[in-house]
mmCIF file of C-alpha atoms in Angstrom:
data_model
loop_
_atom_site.group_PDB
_atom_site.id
_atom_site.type_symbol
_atom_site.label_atom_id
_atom_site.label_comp_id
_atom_site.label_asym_id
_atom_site.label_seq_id
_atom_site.Cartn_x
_atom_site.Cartn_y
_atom_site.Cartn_z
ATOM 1 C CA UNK A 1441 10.739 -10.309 9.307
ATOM 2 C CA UNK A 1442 8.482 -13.136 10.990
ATOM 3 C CA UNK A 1443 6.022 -11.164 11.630
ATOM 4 C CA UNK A 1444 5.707 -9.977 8.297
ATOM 5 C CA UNK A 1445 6.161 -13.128 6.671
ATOM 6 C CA UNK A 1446 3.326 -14.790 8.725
ATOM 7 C CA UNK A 1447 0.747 -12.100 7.303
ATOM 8 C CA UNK A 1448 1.881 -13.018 4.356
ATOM 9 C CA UNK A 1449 1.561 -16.947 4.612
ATOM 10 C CA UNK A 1450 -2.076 -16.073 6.209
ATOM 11 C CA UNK A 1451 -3.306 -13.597 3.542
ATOM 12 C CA UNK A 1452 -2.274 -16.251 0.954
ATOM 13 C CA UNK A 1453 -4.024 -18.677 2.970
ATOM 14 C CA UNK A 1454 -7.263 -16.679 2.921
ATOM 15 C CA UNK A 1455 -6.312 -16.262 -1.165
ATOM 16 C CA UNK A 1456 -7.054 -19.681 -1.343
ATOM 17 C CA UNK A 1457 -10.330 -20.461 0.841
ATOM 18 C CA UNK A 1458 -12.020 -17.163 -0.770
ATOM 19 C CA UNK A 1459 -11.103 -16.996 -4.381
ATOM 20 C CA UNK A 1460 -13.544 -13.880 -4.472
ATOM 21 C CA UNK A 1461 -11.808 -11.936 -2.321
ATOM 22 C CA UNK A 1462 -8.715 -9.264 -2.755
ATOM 23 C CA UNK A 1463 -6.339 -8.659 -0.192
ATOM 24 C CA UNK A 1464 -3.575 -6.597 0.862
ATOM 25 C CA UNK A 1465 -0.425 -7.325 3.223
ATOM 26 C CA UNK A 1466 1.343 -5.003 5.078
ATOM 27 C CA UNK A 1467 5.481 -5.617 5.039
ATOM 28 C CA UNK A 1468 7.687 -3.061 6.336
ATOM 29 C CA UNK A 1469 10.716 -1.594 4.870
ATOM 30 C CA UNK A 1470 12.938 -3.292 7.583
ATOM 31 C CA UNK A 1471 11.803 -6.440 6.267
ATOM 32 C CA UNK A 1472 12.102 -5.966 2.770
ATOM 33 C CA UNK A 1473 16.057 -4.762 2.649
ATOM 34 C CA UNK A 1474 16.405 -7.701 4.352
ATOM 35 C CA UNK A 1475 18.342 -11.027 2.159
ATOM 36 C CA UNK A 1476 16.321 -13.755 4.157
ATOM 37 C CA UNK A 1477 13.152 -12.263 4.041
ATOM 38 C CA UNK A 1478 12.994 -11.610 0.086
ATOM 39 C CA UNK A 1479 14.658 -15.187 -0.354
ATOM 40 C CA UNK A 1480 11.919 -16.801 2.363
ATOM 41 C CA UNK A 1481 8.949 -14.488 0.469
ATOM 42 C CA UNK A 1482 9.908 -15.833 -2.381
ATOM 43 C CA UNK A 1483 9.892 -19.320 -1.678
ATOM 44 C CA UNK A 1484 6.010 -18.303 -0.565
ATOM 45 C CA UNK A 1485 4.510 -17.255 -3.893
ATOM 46 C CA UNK A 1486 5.848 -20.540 -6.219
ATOM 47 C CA UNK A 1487 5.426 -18.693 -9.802
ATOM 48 C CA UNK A 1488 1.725 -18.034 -10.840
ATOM 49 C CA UNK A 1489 -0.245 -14.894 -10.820
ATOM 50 C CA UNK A 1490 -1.603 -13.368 -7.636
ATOM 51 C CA UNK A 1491 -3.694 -10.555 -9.202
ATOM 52 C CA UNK A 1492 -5.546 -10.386 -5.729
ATOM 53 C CA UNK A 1493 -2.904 -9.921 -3.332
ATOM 54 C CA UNK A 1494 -1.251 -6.273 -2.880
ATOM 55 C CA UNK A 1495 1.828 -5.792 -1.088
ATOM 56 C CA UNK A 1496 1.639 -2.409 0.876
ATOM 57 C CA UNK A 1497 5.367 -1.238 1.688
ATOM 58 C CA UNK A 1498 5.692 0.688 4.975
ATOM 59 C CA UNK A 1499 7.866 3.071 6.132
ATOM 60 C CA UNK A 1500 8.902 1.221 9.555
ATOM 61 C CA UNK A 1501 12.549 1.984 8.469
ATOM 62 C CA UNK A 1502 14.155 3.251 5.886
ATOM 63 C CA UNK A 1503 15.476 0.962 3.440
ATOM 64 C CA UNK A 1504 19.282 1.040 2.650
ATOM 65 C CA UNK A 1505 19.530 -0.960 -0.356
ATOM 66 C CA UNK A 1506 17.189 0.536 -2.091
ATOM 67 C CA UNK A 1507 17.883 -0.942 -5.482
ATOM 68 C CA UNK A 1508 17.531 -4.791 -3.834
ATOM 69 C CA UNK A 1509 14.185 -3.706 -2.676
ATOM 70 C CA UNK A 1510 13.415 -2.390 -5.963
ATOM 71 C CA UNK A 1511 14.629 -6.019 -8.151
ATOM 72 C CA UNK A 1512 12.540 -7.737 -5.584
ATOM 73 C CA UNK A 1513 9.534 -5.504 -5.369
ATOM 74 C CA UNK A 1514 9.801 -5.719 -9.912
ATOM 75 C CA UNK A 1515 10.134 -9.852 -8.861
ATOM 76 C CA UNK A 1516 6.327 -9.165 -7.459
ATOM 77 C CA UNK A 1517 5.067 -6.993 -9.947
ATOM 78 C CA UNK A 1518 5.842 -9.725 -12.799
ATOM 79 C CA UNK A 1519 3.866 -11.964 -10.274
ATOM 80 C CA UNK A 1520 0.872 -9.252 -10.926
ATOM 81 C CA UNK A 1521 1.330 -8.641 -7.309
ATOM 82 C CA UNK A 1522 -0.177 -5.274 -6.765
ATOM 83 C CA UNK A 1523 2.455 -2.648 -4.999
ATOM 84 C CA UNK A 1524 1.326 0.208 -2.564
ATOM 85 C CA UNK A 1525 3.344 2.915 -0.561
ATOM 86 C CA UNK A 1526 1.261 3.217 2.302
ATOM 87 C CA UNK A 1527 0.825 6.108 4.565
ATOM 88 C CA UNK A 1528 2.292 8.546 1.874
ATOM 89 C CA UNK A 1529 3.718 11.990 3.162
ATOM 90 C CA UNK A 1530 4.140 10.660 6.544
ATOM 91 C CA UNK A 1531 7.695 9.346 6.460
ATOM 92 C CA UNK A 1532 10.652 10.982 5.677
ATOM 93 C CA UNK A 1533 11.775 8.629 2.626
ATOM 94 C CA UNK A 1534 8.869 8.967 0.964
ATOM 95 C CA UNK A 1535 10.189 10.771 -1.874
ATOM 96 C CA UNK A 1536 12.795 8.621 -2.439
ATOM 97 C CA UNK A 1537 10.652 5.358 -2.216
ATOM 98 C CA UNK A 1538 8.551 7.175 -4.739
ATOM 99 C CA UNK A 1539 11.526 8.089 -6.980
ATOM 100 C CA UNK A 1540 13.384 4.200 -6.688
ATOM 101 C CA UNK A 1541 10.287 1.871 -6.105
ATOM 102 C CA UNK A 1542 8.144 1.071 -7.996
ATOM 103 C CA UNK A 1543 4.550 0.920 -7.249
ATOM 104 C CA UNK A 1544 0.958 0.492 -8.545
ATOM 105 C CA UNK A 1545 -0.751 2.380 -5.802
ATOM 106 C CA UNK A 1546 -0.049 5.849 -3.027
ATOM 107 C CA UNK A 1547 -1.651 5.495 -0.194
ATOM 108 C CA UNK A 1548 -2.432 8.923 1.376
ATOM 109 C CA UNK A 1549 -1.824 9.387 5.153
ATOM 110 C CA UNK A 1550 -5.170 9.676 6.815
ATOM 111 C CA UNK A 1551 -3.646 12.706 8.440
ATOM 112 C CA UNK A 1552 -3.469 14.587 5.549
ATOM 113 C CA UNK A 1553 -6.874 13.266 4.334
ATOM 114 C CA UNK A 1554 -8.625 14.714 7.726
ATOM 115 C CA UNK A 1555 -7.007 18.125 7.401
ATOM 116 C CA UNK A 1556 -8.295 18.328 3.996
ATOM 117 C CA UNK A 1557 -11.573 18.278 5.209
ATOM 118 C CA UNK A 1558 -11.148 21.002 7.953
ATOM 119 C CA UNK A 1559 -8.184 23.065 5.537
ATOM 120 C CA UNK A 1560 -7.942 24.405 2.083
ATOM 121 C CA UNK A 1561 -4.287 24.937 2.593
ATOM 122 C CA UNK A 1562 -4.030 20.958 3.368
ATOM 123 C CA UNK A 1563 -6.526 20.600 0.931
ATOM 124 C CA UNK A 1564 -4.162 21.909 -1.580
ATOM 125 C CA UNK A 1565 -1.657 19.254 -0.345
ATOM 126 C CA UNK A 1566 -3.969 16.499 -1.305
ATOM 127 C CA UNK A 1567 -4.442 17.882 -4.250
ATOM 128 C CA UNK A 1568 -0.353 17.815 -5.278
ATOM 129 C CA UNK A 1569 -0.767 14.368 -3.859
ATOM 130 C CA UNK A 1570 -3.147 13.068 -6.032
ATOM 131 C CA UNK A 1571 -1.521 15.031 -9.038
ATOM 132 C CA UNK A 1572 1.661 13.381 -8.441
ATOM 133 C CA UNK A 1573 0.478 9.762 -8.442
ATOM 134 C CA UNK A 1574 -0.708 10.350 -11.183
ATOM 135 C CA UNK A 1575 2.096 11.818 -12.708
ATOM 136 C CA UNK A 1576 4.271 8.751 -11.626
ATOM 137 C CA UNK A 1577 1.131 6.074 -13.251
ATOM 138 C CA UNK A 1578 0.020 5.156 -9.748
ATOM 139 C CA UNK A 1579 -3.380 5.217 -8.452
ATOM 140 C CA UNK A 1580 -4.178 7.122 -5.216
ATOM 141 C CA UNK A 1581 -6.074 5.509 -2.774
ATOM 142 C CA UNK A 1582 -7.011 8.117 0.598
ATOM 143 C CA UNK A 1583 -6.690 6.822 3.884
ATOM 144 C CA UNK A 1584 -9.243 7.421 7.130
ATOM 145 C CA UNK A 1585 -11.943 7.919 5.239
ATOM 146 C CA UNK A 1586 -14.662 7.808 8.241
ATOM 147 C CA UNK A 1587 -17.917 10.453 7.539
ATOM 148 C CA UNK A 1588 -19.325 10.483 3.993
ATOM 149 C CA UNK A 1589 -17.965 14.371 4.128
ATOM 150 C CA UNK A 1590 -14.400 12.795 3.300
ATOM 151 C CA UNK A 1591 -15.723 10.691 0.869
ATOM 152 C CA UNK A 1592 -17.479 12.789 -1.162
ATOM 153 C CA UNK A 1593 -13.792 15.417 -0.725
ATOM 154 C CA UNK A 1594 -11.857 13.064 -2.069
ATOM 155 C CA UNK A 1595 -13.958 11.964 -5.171
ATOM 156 C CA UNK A 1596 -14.162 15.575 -5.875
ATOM 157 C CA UNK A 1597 -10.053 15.757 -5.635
ATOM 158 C CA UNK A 1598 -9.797 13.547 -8.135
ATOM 159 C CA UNK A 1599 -9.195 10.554 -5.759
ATOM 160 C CA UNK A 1600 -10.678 6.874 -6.986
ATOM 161 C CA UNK A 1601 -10.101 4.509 -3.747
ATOM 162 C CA UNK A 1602 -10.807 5.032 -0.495
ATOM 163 C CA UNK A 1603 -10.204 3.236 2.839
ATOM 164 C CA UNK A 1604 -11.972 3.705 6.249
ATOM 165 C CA UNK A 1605 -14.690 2.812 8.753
ATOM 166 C CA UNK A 1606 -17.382 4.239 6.429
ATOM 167 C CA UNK A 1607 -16.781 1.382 4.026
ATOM 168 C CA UNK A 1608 -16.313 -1.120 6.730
ATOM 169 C CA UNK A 1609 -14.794 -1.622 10.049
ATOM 170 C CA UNK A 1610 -12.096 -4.474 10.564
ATOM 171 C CA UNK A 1611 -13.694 -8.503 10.595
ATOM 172 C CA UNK A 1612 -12.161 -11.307 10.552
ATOM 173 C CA UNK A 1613 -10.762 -12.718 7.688
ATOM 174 C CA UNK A 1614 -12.661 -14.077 4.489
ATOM 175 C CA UNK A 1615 -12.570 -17.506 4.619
ATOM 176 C CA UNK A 1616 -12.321 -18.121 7.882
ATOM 177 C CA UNK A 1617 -15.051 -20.190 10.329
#
């Protein structure tokens, strides 16, 4: 929880000192079934709009109280906090997250986005990835996207966003001297 919450507190930090710049923060399920930390998050983001900022939900542990995490992560979304399930179809709630979250944005496990390239069974899998975003009004953004072979793939599945070392390799932070 104070690790998340201090990525938080910096990404909003960097929110302020680079007002061109869109960012997104990584919180883990662990944290958010947690009481404190949804109280303490809250406390961070005093009401206003934070159409830059994405929360990416990961699948450190599964979440318990699922419909908790759900009021809270509807608490960001009338922030215009953007919501993400990252790494989708690598952990085992996945479905479920899908099903009782609600989010703006799937994430596709780079794992599945590599064997795409080199499959046309996993290939196919993509493909019912993509389709179901869609099907659940969430864009699909593809992870590990690294040679433009990928890139081009995944426009041609259908997929919008894309994350890897071909668009950039980590920095530090916007802002920042």
């Amino acid at each position: 929880e104070e690790l998340d919450l201090a990525v938080v507190e910096q990404v909003l930090a960097v929110l302020d000192r680079a007002p061109r710049c869109s960012i997104a923060a990584n919180v883990s399920g662990l944290s958010m079934q947690s009481v404190s930390f949804r109280v303490r998050l809250l406390k961070l983001l005093p009401s206003g709009s934070y159409r830059r900022l994405l929360i990416e939900l990961t699948e450190t542990a599964e979440i318990e109280d699922i419909a908790a995490a759900a009021a809270m992560l509807e608490r960001l979304r009338e922030q215009n906090i953007g919501l993400c399930l990252d790494d989708f179809g690598a952990g085992a709630a996945t479905f479920r997250y899908l099903r009782d979250l609600p989010m703006d944005y799937l994430k596709i496990d780079g794992a599945y986005v590599q064997g795409a390239v080199r499959s046309q069974r996993e290939r196919k899998v993509v493909t019912s990835m993509l389709d179901l975003a869609r099907s659940v009004d969430a864009e699909a953004i593809a992870e590990a996207i690294e040679t433009k072979e990928t890139a081009r793939l995944m426009e041609e599945l259908g997929c919008t966003f894309g994350q890897g070392w071909l668009f950039g390799v980590p920095g530090p932070l916007p802002g920042l001297s």
